[in-house]
PDB file of C-alpha atoms in Angstrom:
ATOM      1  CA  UNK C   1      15.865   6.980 -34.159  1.00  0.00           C
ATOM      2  CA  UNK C   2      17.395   7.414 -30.793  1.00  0.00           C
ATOM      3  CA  UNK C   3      17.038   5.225 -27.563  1.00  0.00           C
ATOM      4  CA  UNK C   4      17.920   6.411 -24.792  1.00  0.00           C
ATOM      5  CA  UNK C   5      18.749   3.528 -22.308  1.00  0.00           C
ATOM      6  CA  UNK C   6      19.496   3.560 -18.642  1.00  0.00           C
ATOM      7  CA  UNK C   7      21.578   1.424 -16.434  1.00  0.00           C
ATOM      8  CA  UNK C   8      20.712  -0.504 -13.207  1.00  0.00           C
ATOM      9  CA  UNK C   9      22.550  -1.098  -9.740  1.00  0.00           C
ATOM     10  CA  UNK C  10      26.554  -1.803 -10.031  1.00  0.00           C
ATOM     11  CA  UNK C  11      27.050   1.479 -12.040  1.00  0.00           C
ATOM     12  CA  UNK C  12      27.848   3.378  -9.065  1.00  0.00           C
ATOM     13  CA  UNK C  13      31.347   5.414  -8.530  1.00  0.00           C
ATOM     14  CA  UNK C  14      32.741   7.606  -5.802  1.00  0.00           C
ATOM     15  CA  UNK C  15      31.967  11.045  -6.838  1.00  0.00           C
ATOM     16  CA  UNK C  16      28.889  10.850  -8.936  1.00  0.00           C
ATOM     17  CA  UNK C  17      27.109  13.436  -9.537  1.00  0.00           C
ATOM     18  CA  UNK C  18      29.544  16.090  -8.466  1.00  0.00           C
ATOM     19  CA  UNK C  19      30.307  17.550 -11.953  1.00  0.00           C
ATOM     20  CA  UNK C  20      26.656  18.034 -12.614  1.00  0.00           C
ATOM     21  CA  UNK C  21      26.486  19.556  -9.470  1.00  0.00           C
ATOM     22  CA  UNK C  22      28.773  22.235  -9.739  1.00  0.00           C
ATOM     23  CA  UNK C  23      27.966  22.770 -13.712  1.00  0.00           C
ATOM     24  CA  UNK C  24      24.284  22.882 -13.888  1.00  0.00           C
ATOM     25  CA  UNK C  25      21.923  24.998 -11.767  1.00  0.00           C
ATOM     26  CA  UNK C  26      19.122  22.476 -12.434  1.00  0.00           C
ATOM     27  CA  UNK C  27      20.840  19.980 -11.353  1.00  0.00           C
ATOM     28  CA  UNK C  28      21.623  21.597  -7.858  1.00  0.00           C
ATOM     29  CA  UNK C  29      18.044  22.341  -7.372  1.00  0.00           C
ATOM     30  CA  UNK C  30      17.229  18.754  -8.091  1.00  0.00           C
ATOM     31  CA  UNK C  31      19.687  17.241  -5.974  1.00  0.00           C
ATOM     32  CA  UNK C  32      19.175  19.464  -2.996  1.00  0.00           C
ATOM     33  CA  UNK C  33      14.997  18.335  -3.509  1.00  0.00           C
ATOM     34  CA  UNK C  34      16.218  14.616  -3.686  1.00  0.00           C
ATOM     35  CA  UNK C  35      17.785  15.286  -0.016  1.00  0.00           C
ATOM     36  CA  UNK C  36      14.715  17.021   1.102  1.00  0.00           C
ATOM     37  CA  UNK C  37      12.531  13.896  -0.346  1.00  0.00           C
ATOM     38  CA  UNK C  38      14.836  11.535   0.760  1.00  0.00           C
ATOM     39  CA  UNK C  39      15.746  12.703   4.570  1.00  0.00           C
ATOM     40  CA  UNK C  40      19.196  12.456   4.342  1.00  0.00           C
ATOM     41  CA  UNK C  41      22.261  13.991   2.081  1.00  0.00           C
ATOM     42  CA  UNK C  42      22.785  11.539  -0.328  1.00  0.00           C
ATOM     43  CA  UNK C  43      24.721  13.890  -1.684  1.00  0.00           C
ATOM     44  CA  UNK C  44      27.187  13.713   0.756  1.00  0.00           C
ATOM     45  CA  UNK C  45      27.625  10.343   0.268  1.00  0.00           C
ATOM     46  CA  UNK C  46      27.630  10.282  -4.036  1.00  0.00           C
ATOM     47  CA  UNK C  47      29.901  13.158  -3.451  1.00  0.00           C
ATOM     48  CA  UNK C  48      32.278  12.290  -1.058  1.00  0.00           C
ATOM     49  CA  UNK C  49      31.586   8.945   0.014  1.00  0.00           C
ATOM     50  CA  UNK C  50      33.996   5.885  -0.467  1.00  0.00           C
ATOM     51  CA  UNK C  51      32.876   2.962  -2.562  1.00  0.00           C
ATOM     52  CA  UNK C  52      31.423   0.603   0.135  1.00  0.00           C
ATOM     53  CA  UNK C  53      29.565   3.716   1.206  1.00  0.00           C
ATOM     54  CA  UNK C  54      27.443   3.942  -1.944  1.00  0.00           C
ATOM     55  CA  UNK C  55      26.745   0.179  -1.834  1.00  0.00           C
ATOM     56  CA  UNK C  56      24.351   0.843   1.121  1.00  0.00           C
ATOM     57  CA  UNK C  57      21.026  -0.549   0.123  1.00  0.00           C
ATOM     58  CA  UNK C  58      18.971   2.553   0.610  1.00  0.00           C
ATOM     59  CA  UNK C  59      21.955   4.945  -1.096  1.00  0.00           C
ATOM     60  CA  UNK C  60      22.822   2.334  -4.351  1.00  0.00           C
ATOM     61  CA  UNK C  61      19.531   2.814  -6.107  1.00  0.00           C
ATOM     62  CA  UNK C  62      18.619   6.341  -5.717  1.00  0.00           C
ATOM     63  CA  UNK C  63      22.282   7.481  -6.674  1.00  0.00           C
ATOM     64  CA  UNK C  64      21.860   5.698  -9.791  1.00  0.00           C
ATOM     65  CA  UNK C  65      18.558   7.500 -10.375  1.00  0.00           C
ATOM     66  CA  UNK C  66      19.680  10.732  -9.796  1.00  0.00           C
ATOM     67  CA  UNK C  67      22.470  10.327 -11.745  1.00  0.00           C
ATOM     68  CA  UNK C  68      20.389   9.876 -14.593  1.00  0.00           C
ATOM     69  CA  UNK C  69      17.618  11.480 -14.701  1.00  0.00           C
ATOM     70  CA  UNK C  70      19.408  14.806 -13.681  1.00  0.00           C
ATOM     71  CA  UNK C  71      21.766  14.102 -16.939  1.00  0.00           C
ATOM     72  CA  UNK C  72      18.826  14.015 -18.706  1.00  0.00           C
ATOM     73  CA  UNK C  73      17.339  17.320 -17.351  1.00  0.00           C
ATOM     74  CA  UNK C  74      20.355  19.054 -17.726  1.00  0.00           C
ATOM     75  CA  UNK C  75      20.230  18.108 -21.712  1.00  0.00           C
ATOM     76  CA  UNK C  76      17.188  19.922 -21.794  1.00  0.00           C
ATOM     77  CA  UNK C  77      15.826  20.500 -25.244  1.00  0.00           C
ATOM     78  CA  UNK C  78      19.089  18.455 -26.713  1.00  0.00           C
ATOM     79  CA  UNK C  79      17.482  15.431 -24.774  1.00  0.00           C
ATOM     80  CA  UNK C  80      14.811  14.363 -27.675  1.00  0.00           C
ATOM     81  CA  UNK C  81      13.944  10.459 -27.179  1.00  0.00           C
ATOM     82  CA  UNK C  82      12.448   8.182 -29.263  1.00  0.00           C
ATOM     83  CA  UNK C  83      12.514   5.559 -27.221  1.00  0.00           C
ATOM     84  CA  UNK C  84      13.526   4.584 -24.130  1.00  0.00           C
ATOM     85  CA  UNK C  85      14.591   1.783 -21.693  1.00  0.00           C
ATOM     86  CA  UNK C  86      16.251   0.835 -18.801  1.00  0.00           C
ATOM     87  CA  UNK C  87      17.971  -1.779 -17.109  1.00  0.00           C
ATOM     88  CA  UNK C  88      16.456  -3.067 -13.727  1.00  0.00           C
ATOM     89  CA  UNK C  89      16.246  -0.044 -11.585  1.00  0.00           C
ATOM     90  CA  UNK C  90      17.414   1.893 -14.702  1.00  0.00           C
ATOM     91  CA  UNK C  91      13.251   1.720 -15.831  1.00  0.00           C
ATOM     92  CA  UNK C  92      12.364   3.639 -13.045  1.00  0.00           C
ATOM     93  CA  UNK C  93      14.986   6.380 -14.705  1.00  0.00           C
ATOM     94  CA  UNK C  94      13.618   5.892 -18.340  1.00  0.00           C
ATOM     95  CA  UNK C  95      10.097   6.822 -16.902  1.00  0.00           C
ATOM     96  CA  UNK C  96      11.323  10.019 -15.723  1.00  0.00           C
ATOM     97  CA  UNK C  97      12.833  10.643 -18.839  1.00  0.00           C
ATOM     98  CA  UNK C  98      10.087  10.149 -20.970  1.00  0.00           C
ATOM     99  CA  UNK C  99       7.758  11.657 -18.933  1.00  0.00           C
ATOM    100  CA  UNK C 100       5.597   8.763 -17.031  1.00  0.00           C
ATOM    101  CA  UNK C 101       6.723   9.673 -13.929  1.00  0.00           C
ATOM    102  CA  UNK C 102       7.127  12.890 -12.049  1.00  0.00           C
ATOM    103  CA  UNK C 103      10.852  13.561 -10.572  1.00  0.00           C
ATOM    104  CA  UNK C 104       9.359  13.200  -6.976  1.00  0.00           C
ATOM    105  CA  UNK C 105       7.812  10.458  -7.539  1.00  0.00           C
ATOM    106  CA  UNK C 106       9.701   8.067  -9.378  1.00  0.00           C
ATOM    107  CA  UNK C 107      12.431   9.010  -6.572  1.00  0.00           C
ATOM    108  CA  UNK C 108       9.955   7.887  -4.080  1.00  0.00           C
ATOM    109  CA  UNK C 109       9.750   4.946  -5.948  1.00  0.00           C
ATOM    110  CA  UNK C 110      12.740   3.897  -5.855  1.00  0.00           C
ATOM    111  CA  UNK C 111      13.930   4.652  -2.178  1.00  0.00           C
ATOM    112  CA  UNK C 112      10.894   2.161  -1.642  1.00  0.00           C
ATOM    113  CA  UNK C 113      11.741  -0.207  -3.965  1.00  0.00           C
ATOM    114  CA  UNK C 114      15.436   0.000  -2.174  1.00  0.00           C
ATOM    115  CA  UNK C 115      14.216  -0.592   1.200  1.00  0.00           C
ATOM    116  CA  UNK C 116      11.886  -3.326   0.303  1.00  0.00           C
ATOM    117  CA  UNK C 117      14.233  -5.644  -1.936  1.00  0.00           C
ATOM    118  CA  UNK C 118      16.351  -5.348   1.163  1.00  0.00           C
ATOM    119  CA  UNK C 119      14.050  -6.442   3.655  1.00  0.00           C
ATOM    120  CA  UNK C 120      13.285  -9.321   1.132  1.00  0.00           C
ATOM    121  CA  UNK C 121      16.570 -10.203   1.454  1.00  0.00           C
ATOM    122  CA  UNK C 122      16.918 -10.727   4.722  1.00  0.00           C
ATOM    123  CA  UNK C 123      14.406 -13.755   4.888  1.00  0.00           C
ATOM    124  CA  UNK C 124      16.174 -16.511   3.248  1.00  0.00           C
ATOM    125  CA  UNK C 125      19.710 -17.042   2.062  1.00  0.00           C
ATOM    126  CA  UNK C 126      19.595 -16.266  -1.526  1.00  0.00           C
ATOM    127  CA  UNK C 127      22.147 -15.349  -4.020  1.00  0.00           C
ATOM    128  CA  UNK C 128      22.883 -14.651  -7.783  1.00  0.00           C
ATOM    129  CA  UNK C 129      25.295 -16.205 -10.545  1.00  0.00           C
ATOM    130  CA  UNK C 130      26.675 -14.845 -13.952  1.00  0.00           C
ATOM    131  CA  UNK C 131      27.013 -17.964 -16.466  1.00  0.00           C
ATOM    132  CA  UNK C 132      28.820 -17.616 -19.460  1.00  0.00           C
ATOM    133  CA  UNK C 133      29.091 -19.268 -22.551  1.00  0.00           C
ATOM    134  CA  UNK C 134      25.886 -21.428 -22.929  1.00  0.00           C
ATOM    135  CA  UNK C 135      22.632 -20.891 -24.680  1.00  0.00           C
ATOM    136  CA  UNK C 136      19.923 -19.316 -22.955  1.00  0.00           C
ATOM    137  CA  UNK C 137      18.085 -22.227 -23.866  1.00  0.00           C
ATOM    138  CA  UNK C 138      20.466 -24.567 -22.199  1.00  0.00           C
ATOM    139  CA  UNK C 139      20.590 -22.195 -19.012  1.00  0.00           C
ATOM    140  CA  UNK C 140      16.779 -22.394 -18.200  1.00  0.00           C
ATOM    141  CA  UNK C 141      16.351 -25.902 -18.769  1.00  0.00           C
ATOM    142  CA  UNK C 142      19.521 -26.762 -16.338  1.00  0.00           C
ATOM    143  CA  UNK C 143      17.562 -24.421 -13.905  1.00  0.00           C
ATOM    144  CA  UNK C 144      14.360 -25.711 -14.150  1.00  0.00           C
ATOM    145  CA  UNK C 145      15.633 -28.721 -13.464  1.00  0.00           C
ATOM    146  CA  UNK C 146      17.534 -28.075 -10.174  1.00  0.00           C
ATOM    147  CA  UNK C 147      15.552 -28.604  -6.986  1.00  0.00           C
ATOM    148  CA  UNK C 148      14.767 -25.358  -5.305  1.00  0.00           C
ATOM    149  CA  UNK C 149      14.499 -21.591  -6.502  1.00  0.00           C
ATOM    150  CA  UNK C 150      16.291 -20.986  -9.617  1.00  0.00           C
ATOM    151  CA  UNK C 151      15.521 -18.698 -12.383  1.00  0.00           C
ATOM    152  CA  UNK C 152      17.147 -17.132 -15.519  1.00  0.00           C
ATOM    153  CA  UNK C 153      17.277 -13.089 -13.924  1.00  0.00           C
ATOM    154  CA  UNK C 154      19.002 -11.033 -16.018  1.00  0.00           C
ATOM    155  CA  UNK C 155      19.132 -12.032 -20.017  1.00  0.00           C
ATOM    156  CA  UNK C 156      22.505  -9.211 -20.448  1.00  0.00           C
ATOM    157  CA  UNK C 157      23.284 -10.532 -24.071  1.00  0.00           C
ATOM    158  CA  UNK C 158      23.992 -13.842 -26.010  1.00  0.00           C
ATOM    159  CA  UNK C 159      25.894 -15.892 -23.903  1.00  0.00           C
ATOM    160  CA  UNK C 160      25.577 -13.975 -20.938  1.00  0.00           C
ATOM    161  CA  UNK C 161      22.886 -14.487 -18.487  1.00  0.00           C
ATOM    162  CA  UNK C 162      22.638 -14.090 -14.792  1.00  0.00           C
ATOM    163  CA  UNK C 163      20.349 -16.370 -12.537  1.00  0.00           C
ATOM    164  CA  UNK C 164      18.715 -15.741  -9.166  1.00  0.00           C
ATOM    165  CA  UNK C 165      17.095 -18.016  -6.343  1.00  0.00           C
ATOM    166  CA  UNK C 166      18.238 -19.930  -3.060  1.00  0.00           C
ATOM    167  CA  UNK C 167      21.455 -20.153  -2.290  1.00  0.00           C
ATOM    168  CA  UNK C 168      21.435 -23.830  -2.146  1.00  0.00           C
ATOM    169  CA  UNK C 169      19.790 -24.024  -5.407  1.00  0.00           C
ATOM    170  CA  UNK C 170      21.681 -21.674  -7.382  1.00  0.00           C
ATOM    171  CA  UNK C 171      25.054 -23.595  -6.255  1.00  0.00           C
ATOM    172  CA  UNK C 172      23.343 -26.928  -7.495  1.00  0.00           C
ATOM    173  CA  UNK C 173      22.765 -24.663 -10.676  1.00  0.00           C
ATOM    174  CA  UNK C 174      26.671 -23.674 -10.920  1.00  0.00           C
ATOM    175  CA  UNK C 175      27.363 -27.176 -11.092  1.00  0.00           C
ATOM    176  CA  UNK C 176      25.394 -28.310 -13.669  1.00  0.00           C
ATOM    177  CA  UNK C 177      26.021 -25.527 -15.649  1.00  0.00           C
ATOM    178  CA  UNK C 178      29.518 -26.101 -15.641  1.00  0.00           C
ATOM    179  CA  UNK C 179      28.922 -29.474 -16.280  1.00  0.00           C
ATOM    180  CA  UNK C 180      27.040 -28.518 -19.588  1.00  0.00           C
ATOM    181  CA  UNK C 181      29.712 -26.717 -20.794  1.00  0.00           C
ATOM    182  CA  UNK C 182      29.638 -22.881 -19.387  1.00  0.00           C
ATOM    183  CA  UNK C 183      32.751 -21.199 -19.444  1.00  0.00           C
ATOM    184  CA  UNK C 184      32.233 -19.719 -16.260  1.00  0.00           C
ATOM    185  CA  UNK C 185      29.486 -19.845 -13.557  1.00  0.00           C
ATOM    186  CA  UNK C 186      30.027 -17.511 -10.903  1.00  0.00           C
ATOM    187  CA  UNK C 187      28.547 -16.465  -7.686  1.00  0.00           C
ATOM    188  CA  UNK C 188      28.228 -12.878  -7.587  1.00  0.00           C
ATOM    189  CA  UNK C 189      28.640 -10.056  -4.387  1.00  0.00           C
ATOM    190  CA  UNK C 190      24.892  -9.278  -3.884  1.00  0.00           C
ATOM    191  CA  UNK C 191      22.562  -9.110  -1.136  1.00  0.00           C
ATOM    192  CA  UNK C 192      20.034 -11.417  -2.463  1.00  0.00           C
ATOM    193  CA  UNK C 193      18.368 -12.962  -5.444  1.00  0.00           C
ATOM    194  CA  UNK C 194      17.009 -10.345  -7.207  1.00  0.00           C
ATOM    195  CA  UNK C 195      14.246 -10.676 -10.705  1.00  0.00           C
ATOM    196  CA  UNK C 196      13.223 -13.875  -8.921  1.00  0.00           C
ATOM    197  CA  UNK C 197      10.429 -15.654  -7.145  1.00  0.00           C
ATOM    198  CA  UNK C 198      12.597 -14.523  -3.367  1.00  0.00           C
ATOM    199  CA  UNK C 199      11.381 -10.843  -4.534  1.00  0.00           C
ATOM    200  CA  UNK C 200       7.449 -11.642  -3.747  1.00  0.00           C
ATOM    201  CA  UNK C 201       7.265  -9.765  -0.665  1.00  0.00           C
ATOM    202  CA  UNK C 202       8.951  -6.816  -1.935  1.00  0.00           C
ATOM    203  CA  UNK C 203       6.925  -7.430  -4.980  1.00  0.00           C
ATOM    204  CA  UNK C 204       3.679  -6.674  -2.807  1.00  0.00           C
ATOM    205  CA  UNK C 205       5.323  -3.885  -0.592  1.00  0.00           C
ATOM    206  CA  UNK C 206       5.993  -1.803  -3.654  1.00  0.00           C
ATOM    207  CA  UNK C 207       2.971  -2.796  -5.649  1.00  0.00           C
ATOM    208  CA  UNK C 208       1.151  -0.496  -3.186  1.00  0.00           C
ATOM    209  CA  UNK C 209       3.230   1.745  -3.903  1.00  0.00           C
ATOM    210  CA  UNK C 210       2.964   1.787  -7.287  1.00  0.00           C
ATOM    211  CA  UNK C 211      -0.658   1.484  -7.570  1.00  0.00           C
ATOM    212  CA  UNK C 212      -1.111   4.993  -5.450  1.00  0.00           C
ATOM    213  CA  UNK C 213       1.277   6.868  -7.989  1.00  0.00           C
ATOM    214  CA  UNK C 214       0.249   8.724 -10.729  1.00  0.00           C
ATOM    215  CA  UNK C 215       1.628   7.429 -14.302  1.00  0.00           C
ATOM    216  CA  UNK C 216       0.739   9.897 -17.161  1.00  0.00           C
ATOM    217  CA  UNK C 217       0.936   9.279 -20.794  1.00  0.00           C
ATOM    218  CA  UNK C 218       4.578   9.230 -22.042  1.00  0.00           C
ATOM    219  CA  UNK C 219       6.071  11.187 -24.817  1.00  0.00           C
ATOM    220  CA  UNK C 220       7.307   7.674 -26.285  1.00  0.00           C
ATOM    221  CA  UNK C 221       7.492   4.149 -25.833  1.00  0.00           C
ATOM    222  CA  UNK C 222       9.378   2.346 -22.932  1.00  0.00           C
ATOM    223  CA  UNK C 223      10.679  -1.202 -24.017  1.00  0.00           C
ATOM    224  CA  UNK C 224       9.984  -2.788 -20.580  1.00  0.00           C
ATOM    225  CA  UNK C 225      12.213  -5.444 -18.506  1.00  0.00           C
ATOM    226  CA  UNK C 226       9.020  -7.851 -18.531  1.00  0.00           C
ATOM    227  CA  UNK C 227       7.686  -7.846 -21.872  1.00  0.00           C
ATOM    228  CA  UNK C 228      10.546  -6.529 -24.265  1.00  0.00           C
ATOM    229  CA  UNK C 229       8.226  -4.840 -26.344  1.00  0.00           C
ATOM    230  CA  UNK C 230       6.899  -0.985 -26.591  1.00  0.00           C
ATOM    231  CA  UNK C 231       4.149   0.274 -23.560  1.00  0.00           C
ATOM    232  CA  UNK C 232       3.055   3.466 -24.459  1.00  0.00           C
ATOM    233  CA  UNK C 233      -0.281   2.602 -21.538  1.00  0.00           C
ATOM    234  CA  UNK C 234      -0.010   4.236 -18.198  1.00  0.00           C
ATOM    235  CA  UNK C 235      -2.058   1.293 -17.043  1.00  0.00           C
ATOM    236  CA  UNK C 236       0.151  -1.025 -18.810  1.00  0.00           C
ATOM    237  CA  UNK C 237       3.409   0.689 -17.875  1.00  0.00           C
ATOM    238  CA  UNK C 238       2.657   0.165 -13.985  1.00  0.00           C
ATOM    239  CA  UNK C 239       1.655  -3.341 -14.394  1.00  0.00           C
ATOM    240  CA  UNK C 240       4.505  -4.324 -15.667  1.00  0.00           C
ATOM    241  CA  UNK C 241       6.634  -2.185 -13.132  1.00  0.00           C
ATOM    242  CA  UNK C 242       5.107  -4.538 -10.360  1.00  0.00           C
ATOM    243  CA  UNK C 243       5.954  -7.193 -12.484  1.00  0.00           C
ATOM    244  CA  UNK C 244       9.446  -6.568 -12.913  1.00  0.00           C
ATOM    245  CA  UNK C 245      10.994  -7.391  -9.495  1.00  0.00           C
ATOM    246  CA  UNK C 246      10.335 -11.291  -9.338  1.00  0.00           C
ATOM    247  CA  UNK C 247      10.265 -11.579 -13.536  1.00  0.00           C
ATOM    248  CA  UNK C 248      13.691 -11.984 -15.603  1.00  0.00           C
ATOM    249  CA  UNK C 249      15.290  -8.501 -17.505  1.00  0.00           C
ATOM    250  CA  UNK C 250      14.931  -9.182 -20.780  1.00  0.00           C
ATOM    251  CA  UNK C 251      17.784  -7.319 -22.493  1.00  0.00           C
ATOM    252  CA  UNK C 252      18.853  -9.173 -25.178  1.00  0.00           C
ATOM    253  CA  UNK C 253      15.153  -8.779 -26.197  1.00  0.00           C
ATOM    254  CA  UNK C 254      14.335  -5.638 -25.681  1.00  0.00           C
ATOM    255  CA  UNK C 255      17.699  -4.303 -27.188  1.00  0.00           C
ATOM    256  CA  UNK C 256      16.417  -6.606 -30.320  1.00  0.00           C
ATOM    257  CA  UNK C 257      13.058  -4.867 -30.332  1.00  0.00           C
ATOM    258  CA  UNK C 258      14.217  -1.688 -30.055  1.00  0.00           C
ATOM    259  CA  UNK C 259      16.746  -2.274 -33.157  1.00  0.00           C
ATOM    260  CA  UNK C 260      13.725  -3.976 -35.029  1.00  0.00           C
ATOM    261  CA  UNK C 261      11.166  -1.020 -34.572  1.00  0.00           C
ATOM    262  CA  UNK C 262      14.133   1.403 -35.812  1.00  0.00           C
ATOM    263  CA  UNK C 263      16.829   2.113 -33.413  1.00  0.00           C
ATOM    264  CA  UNK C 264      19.624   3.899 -34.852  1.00  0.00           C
ATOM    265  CA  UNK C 265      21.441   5.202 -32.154  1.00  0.00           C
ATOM    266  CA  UNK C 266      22.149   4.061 -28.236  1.00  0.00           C
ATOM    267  CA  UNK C 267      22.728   6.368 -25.963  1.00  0.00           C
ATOM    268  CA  UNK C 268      23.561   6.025 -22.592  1.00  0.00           C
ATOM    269  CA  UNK C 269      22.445   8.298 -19.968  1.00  0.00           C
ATOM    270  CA  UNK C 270      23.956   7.619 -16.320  1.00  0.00           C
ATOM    271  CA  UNK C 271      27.028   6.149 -14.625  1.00  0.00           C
ATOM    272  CA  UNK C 272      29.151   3.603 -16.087  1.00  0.00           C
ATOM    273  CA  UNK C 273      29.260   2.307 -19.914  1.00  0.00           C
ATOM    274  CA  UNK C 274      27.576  -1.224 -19.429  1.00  0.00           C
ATOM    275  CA  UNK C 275      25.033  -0.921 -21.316  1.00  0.00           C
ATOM    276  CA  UNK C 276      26.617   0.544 -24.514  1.00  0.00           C
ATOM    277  CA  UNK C 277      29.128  -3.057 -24.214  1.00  0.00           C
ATOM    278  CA  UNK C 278      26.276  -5.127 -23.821  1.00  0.00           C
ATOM    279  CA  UNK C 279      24.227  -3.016 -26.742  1.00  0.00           C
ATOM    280  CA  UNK C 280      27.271  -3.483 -28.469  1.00  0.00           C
ATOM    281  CA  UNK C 281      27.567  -8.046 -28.315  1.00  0.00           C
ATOM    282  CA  UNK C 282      23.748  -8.222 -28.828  1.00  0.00           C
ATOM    283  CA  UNK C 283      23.651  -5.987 -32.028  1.00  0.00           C
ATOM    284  CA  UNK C 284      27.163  -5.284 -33.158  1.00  0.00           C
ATOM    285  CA  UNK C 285      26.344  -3.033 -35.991  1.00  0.00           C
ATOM    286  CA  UNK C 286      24.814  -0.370 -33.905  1.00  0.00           C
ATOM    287  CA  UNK C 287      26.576   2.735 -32.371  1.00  0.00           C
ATOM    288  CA  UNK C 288      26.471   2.835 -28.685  1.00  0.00           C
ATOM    289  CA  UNK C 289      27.558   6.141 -26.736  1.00  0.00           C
ATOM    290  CA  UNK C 290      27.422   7.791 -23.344  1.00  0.00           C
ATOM    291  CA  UNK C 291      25.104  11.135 -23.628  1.00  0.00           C
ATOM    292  CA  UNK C 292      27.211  14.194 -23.888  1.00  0.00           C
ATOM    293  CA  UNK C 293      26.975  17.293 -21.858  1.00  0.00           C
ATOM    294  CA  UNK C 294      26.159  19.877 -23.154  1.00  0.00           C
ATOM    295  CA  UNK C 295      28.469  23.398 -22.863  1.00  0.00           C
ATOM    296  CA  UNK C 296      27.279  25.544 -19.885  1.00  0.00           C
TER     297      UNK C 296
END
């Protein structure tokens, strides 16, 4: 069985997008209807932009999108999932894929989703740290037991988990953590504490936007950030979309699932290879690829 699996902000590169550009009508038509939806070229800046460029808030997340769900257009009828899941912002691009979302709108989606986890941001100082090397088991309790906001985020793969929350808090976290034994415990470059309880007023800024959307029946399951597990419910499938931005990414989990309900292949559609090295430490017997284009 394939899944399909799509990755989430920090996959960006100068340049993306270009090739599929210039190789695929469809994906010209798309891109030139993402700069009409989008008022602005982001074209211009996947294209020709410099790195620091693309880490604009409101450019990051839609480039990543369109990166990947135009890959998967331009497979066509080689593009045959049998499940399907995605990494942070990388869900938005599954439910594209597998047909939950229109194009349009899960673009509009996102450029929302952008602008509000930025505004977000701005109200407090919050941050986010990788730890390495300890039990996830270890990681929440040290967390839970810090004063503050500070939650387990991003559950990448054994031994690898990122946590999210006030700055203050997540430094009191590094400490302890280190303290306990993690080989590293690291403050990373972002603009805020993402998958955490800082999200809640983008959390209600793109609920509204997610409840006016239409979500149709997919053509198979999406293992979601929130529950790990199969939705194959419209209903379901934007509940746990609203969900996602102050809940953890459960990756380890879902990449488990997925293997458990008869994932043979991974295959990564989008920038970057991230996903196929963390597929790779939480099930090492499984093949992990990047999707290949097809011959135009």
């Amino acid at each position: 069985m394939n899944a399909y699996i799509f990755p989430g902000q920090g996959a960006q590169f100068p340049g993306m997008g270009l090739d599929l550009y210039e190789g695929y009508p469809v994906a010209q038509e798309l891109f030139e209807q993402a700069n009409d939806i989008l008022g602005f070229s982001i074209t211009d800046v996947m294209f020709q932009g410099s790195a620091e460029d693309l880490k604009e808030t409101k450019v990051t997340q839609p480039a990543i999108f369109l990166h990947s769900v135009i890959l998967s257009k331009v497979l066509g009828d080689a593009f045959k999932p049998d499940m399907v899941a995605g990494h942070s912002l990388g869900e938005f691009s599954a439910l594209v894929a597998n047909g939950a979302l229109q194009f349009e709108d899960g673009l509009r989606l996102v450029s929302e989703r952008a602008l509000a986890m930025q505004k977000a941001c701005e109200i407090s100082p919050s941050t986010m740290a990788a730890v390495l090397g300890l039990e996830d088991g270890v990681v929440e309790r040290i967390c839970a037991s810090i004063d503050g906001v500070v939650v387990p985020a991003n559950y990448n793969c054994p031994g690898q988990l990122v946590i999210s929350g006030e700055t203050t808090a997540v430094e009191a976290a590094c400490a302890a953590l280190k303290d306990a034994g993690a080989r590293r415990a690291l403050l990373l470059p972002v603009g805020g504490a993402f998958h955490s309880p800082m999200m809640e007023p983008a959390r209600e800024r793109l609920a509204l936007a997610i409840e006016n959307t239409t979500f149709a029946q997919p053509v198979c399951p999406i293992y979601q950030n929130v529950s790990a597990s199969a939705v194959n419910n419209a209903a379901e499938i934007q509940k746990n979309l609203i969900a996602q931005l102050t809940s953890p990414v459960r990756w380890t989990q879902s990449v488990q699932q997925m293997v458990k309900d008869g994932a043979t292949n991974f295959i990564e559609v989008g920038p970057g290879k991230v996903l196929q090295g963390l597929v790779k430490k939480i099930e090492p017997e499984m093949d992990a690829v990047s999707v290949e284009l097809p011959a135009d």
